[in-house]
């Protein structure tokens, strides 16, 4: 390995122990704000826990799901996640702006969005029963600029568009950053999935039909997971299923 590459990798792992990771504080659609879940709420007594569209999880360390756990249900909506008790109101075709609490510059990587129909009530569903279709992904922009750099530049916000012909109904959106600063090592990538319930209106007709369980999304050896950020790649092999475009 080139010595500057070694230095960068060492620096990245040092930064990792000190950097504040983030979580999704909420979403904005046509200037309407809906809160996500704050990890500090997890241990609040049920009666005082804010009722929001965001899924609660055991991510009080604002940490990540590691590749060795990609075949467990934690990869769906983060560790030990439980369904949000409310919904974001949206329409097919809406632009959804996700706000992160913060994000460390060293944690470069892709931002990927998935959708899963609840076929009923999302607020009582288990993450294991969700079947994900990928609706958007963004990664390497140019040079060593990644979509996470744009997230930071845009006040920790990033957006995705709900498919224009999406059928009305209840869905979970899985919004995820995969940090690749340690991705050159086995089990070194870091997945930060965040889930929110959406109640989608509008006059679309197309339902996601071919979604996959979270445990089938990635493996630790996928080229987009075990990926070296420091060797000047000019393209990025996105992990996960192909984009689902039938409702676009
Ligand atoms: C979290 O999930 C793991 C594995 O499914 C389980 O062993 C553990 O007890 C759970 N922790 C809490 C606090 O629910
Ligand atoms: C950045 O986001 C924070 C929190 O979401 C908000 O309070 C602040 O007004 C935003 N700043 C700008 C310049 O938009």
Short mmCIF file of C-alpha atoms and ligand atoms in Angstrom, two decimals:
data_model
loop_
_atom_site.label_atom_id
_atom_site.label_comp_id
_atom_site.label_asym_id
_atom_site.label_seq_id
_atom_site.Cartn_x
_atom_site.Cartn_y
_atom_site.Cartn_z
CA UNK A 1 0.00 0.00 0.00
CA UNK A 2 1.18 3.53 -0.75
CA UNK A 3 2.27 5.29 2.46
CA UNK A 4 -0.20 8.18 2.04
CA UNK A 5 -2.97 5.59 1.62
CA UNK A 6 -1.89 3.95 4.87
CA UNK A 7 -1.83 7.32 6.58
CA UNK A 8 -5.32 8.18 5.35
CA UNK A 9 -6.67 4.82 6.46
CA UNK A 10 -5.08 5.24 9.90
CA UNK A 11 -6.42 8.77 10.17
CA UNK A 12 -9.90 7.62 9.16
CA UNK A 13 -10.00 4.96 11.86
CA UNK A 14 -8.73 7.47 14.42
CA UNK A 15 -11.42 9.94 13.35
CA UNK A 16 -13.99 7.20 13.63
CA UNK A 17 -13.44 6.87 17.36
CA UNK A 18 -13.94 10.57 17.91
CA UNK A 19 -16.45 11.63 15.26
CA UNK A 20 -20.11 12.16 16.00
CA UNK A 21 -22.19 10.04 13.67
CA UNK A 22 -25.72 11.06 12.90
CA UNK A 23 -29.35 10.01 12.75
CA UNK A 24 -32.37 11.30 10.83
CA UNK A 25 -34.10 13.98 12.91
CA UNK A 26 -37.01 14.17 10.48
CA UNK A 27 -38.19 14.81 6.95
CA UNK A 28 -39.53 17.81 5.12
CA UNK A 29 -42.01 17.56 2.23
CA UNK A 30 -43.23 20.77 0.59
CA UNK A 31 -42.00 22.63 3.69
CA UNK A 32 -44.04 20.37 6.02
CA UNK A 33 -41.80 18.96 8.78
CA UNK A 34 -42.36 15.51 10.36
CA UNK A 35 -40.08 14.30 13.14
CA UNK A 36 -38.09 11.08 13.02
CA UNK A 37 -36.93 9.24 16.14
CA UNK A 38 -34.23 10.54 18.44
CA UNK A 39 -32.17 7.64 19.86
CA UNK A 40 -32.26 9.16 23.36
CA UNK A 41 -36.00 8.47 23.44
CA UNK A 42 -35.53 4.69 23.44
CA UNK A 43 -35.53 4.34 27.22
CA UNK A 44 -38.27 6.90 27.88
CA UNK A 45 -41.32 5.32 29.51
CA UNK A 46 -43.85 4.53 26.77
CA UNK A 47 -46.23 7.20 28.05
CA UNK A 48 -43.71 10.01 27.57
CA UNK A 49 -41.99 8.81 24.40
CA UNK A 50 -42.79 11.17 21.53
CA UNK A 51 -45.03 9.54 18.94
CA UNK A 52 -43.33 9.97 15.59
CA UNK A 53 -43.03 8.36 12.17
CA UNK A 54 -39.41 7.38 12.85
CA UNK A 55 -38.56 3.85 13.94
CA UNK A 56 -36.94 3.57 17.38
CA UNK A 57 -33.76 1.51 17.65
CA UNK A 58 -30.91 0.61 19.98
CA UNK A 59 -28.55 3.07 18.33
CA UNK A 60 -27.97 5.21 21.40
CA UNK A 61 -24.27 5.22 20.52
CA UNK A 62 -25.33 6.78 17.17
CA UNK A 63 -23.48 3.78 15.81
CA UNK A 64 -23.84 1.52 12.83
CA UNK A 65 -24.69 -1.99 11.67
CA UNK A 66 -21.52 -3.82 10.70
CA UNK A 67 -21.22 -6.15 7.70
CA UNK A 68 -21.05 -9.21 9.97
CA UNK A 69 -24.66 -8.34 10.94
CA UNK A 70 -25.95 -7.82 7.38
CA UNK A 71 -27.71 -11.20 7.53
CA UNK A 72 -29.59 -10.25 10.72
CA UNK A 73 -32.80 -8.24 10.97
CA UNK A 74 -30.79 -5.31 12.40
CA UNK A 75 -29.88 -4.31 8.86
CA UNK A 76 -33.50 -3.37 8.12
CA UNK A 77 -34.06 -0.39 10.39
CA UNK A 78 -31.03 -0.45 12.73
CA UNK A 79 -30.42 -2.45 15.91
CA UNK A 80 -33.50 -3.97 17.60
CA UNK A 81 -35.71 -1.50 15.73
CA UNK A 82 -39.38 -1.12 16.53
CA UNK A 83 -41.94 0.54 14.28
CA UNK A 84 -42.67 4.24 14.41
CA UNK A 85 -46.13 4.97 15.82
CA UNK A 86 -47.10 7.71 13.35
CA UNK A 87 -46.74 8.49 9.65
CA UNK A 88 -45.22 11.04 7.36
CA UNK A 89 -47.96 12.30 5.03
CA UNK A 90 -46.86 12.29 1.42
CA UNK A 91 -48.06 11.93 -2.13
CA UNK A 92 -46.60 9.87 -4.92
CA UNK A 93 -43.99 11.97 -6.71
CA UNK A 94 -43.19 14.14 -3.69
CA UNK A 95 -39.64 15.18 -3.00
CA UNK A 96 -38.66 14.07 0.51
CA UNK A 97 -35.87 15.94 2.25
CA UNK A 98 -34.15 13.91 4.99
CA UNK A 99 -32.41 15.88 7.75
CA UNK A 100 -29.50 14.29 9.58
CA UNK A 101 -28.41 15.53 13.02
CA UNK A 102 -24.82 15.74 11.80
CA UNK A 103 -22.35 13.78 9.70
CA UNK A 104 -18.54 13.42 9.89
CA UNK A 105 -16.65 14.41 6.76
CA UNK A 106 -14.45 11.31 6.89
CA UNK A 107 -17.48 9.02 6.59
CA UNK A 108 -17.80 9.15 2.82
CA UNK A 109 -20.09 6.74 1.04
CA UNK A 110 -23.38 6.23 -0.77
CA UNK A 111 -26.87 7.27 0.30
CA UNK A 112 -29.51 4.73 -0.71
CA UNK A 113 -33.31 4.80 -0.34
CA UNK A 114 -35.65 1.81 -0.25
CA UNK A 115 -39.41 1.40 0.08
CA UNK A 116 -41.48 -1.48 1.49
CA UNK A 117 -45.29 -1.72 1.52
CA UNK A 118 -46.82 -2.53 4.93
CA UNK A 119 -49.96 -4.06 3.37
CA UNK A 120 -51.85 -2.55 6.29
CA UNK A 121 -50.66 -0.92 9.49
CA UNK A 122 -46.97 0.06 9.59
CA UNK A 123 -47.03 1.02 13.25
CA UNK A 124 -47.20 -2.59 14.49
CA UNK A 125 -45.15 -4.31 11.80
CA UNK A 126 -41.84 -6.09 12.40
CA UNK A 127 -38.81 -5.18 10.32
CA UNK A 128 -38.35 -8.83 9.32
CA UNK A 129 -41.62 -8.79 7.39
CA UNK A 130 -40.63 -5.82 5.20
CA UNK A 131 -39.62 -6.41 1.55
CA UNK A 132 -37.45 -3.66 0.14
CA UNK A 133 -37.32 -2.13 -3.30
CA UNK A 134 -34.56 0.36 -4.03
CA UNK A 135 -35.92 3.70 -5.26
CA UNK A 136 -32.78 5.84 -5.44
CA UNK A 137 -29.05 5.82 -4.86
CA UNK A 138 -26.21 8.28 -5.07
CA UNK A 139 -22.54 7.80 -4.29
CA UNK A 140 -19.34 9.05 -5.87
CA UNK A 141 -19.93 12.47 -7.45
CA UNK A 142 -16.46 13.24 -8.84
CA UNK A 143 -12.85 13.10 -7.72
CA UNK A 144 -13.07 12.28 -4.03
CA UNK A 145 -16.39 14.07 -3.58
CA UNK A 146 -19.19 11.79 -2.41
CA UNK A 147 -22.89 12.42 -1.86
CA UNK A 148 -22.10 12.55 1.88
CA UNK A 149 -19.98 15.66 1.18
CA UNK A 150 -23.05 17.21 -0.46
CA UNK A 151 -25.14 16.19 2.57
CA UNK A 152 -22.74 18.12 4.82
CA UNK A 153 -22.68 21.11 2.47
CA UNK A 154 -26.51 21.16 2.41
CA UNK A 155 -26.84 21.51 6.18
CA UNK A 156 -26.99 17.71 6.60
CA UNK A 157 -29.97 17.33 4.28
CA UNK A 158 -30.41 15.05 1.29
CA UNK A 159 -33.47 14.20 -0.76
CA UNK A 160 -35.24 11.44 -2.62
CA UNK A 161 -38.34 11.47 -4.81
CA UNK A 162 -41.19 9.06 -4.20
CA UNK A 163 -42.03 7.19 -7.42
CA UNK A 164 -44.60 9.18 -9.40
CA UNK A 165 -46.95 6.24 -10.03
CA UNK A 166 -46.62 4.69 -6.55
CA UNK A 167 -49.98 3.28 -5.40
CA UNK A 168 -51.52 4.97 -2.34
CA UNK A 169 -50.98 3.13 0.92
CA UNK A 170 -48.76 2.68 3.96
CA UNK A 171 -45.06 2.19 3.43
CA UNK A 172 -41.77 2.17 5.30
CA UNK A 173 -38.96 4.14 3.75
CA UNK A 174 -35.48 2.87 4.54
CA UNK A 175 -32.99 5.70 4.16
CA UNK A 176 -29.37 4.67 4.54
CA UNK A 177 -25.83 5.96 4.52
CA UNK A 178 -23.05 3.40 4.11
CA UNK A 179 -19.78 4.87 5.41
CA UNK A 180 -16.78 3.46 3.58
CA UNK A 181 -13.82 5.04 5.40
CA UNK A 182 -12.93 1.59 6.76
CA UNK A 183 -14.37 -0.32 3.82
CA UNK A 184 -10.98 -1.49 2.57
CA UNK A 185 -11.00 -3.89 5.54
CA UNK A 186 -13.28 -6.90 5.85
CA UNK A 187 -16.20 -5.94 8.12
CA UNK A 188 -15.03 -2.31 7.94
CA UNK A 189 -17.97 -0.65 6.16
CA UNK A 190 -20.66 0.90 8.35
CA UNK A 191 -24.39 0.89 7.53
CA UNK A 192 -26.59 3.58 9.09
CA UNK A 193 -30.17 2.61 8.15
CA UNK A 194 -33.02 4.86 9.29
CA UNK A 195 -36.69 3.96 8.80
CA UNK A 196 -39.82 6.10 8.77
CA UNK A 197 -43.47 5.24 8.12
CA UNK A 198 -45.14 6.99 5.19
CA UNK A 199 -48.82 7.31 4.37
CA UNK A 200 -48.82 7.89 0.63
CA UNK A 201 -51.77 9.45 -1.18
CA UNK A 202 -52.30 10.39 -4.79
CA UNK A 203 -53.63 8.47 -7.75
CA UNK A 204 -50.74 6.12 -8.54
CA UNK A 205 -51.41 2.48 -9.32
CA UNK A 206 -48.07 0.69 -9.08
CA UNK A 207 -47.13 -1.36 -6.00
CA UNK A 208 -43.59 -2.61 -5.39
CA UNK A 209 -43.86 -6.29 -6.28
CA UNK A 210 -40.38 -7.71 -6.12
CA UNK A 211 -38.90 -6.45 -2.85
CA UNK A 212 -36.32 -8.41 -0.88
CA UNK A 213 -35.89 -8.93 2.87
CA UNK A 214 -33.24 -6.80 4.53
CA UNK A 215 -31.14 -9.88 5.20
CA UNK A 216 -30.78 -10.35 1.41
CA UNK A 217 -29.70 -6.79 0.61
CA UNK A 218 -25.94 -7.04 1.13
CA UNK A 219 -23.06 -9.31 2.05
CA UNK A 220 -19.75 -8.27 3.58
CA UNK A 221 -17.88 -9.15 0.38
CA UNK A 222 -20.03 -7.15 -2.06
CA UNK A 223 -17.75 -4.88 -4.14
CA UNK A 224 -19.64 -1.81 -2.87
CA UNK A 225 -19.21 -2.92 0.76
CA UNK A 226 -15.61 -4.12 0.81
CA UNK A 227 -14.53 -1.01 -1.08
CA UNK A 228 -11.33 1.00 -0.86
CA UNK A 229 -12.11 4.70 -0.70
CA UNK A 230 -8.49 5.78 -0.93
CA UNK A 231 -7.31 4.55 -4.33
CA UNK A 232 -9.03 7.10 -6.58
CA UNK A 233 -11.87 4.95 -7.91
CA UNK A 234 -13.76 6.70 -10.72
CA UNK A 235 -16.96 4.73 -10.25
CA UNK A 236 -18.74 3.02 -7.40
CA UNK A 237 -20.44 -0.40 -7.61
CA UNK A 238 -23.67 0.14 -5.65
CA UNK A 239 -24.56 -2.75 -3.36
CA UNK A 240 -28.08 -4.12 -3.10
CA UNK A 241 -30.73 -4.93 -5.70
CA UNK A 242 -31.20 -3.06 -8.97
CA UNK A 243 -33.24 0.14 -8.84
CA UNK A 244 -36.99 -0.47 -8.96
CA UNK A 245 -38.27 1.86 -11.66
CA UNK A 246 -41.68 0.41 -12.57
CA UNK A 247 -43.50 3.23 -10.76
CA UNK A 248 -41.32 6.09 -12.05
C1 LIG B 1 -31.70 -6.90 20.79
O1 LIG B 1 -31.72 -7.98 19.88
C2 LIG B 1 -30.86 -9.04 20.24
C3 LIG B 1 -30.81 -10.05 19.13
O2 LIG B 1 -32.02 -10.13 18.42
C4 LIG B 1 -31.35 -9.64 21.56
O3 LIG B 1 -30.52 -10.69 21.95
C5 LIG B 1 -31.37 -8.54 22.62
O4 LIG B 1 -31.93 -9.05 23.81
C6 LIG B 1 -32.17 -7.34 22.15
N1 LIG B 1 -32.00 -6.27 23.13
C7 LIG B 1 -33.01 -5.54 23.61
C8 LIG B 1 -32.68 -4.54 24.65
O5 LIG B 1 -34.16 -5.69 23.22
C1 LIG B 2 -29.80 23.84 9.29
O1 LIG B 2 -30.55 22.85 9.96
C2 LIG B 2 -30.90 23.20 11.30
C3 LIG B 2 -31.52 21.99 11.97
O2 LIG B 2 -32.26 21.21 11.11
C4 LIG B 2 -31.83 24.40 11.26
O3 LIG B 2 -32.19 24.77 12.57
C5 LIG B 2 -31.11 25.55 10.58
O4 LIG B 2 -31.98 26.63 10.44
C6 LIG B 2 -30.61 25.13 9.21
N1 LIG B 2 -29.77 26.18 8.65
C7 LIG B 2 -29.95 26.66 7.43
C8 LIG B 2 -28.97 27.70 7.00
O5 LIG B 2 -30.84 26.28 6.70
#
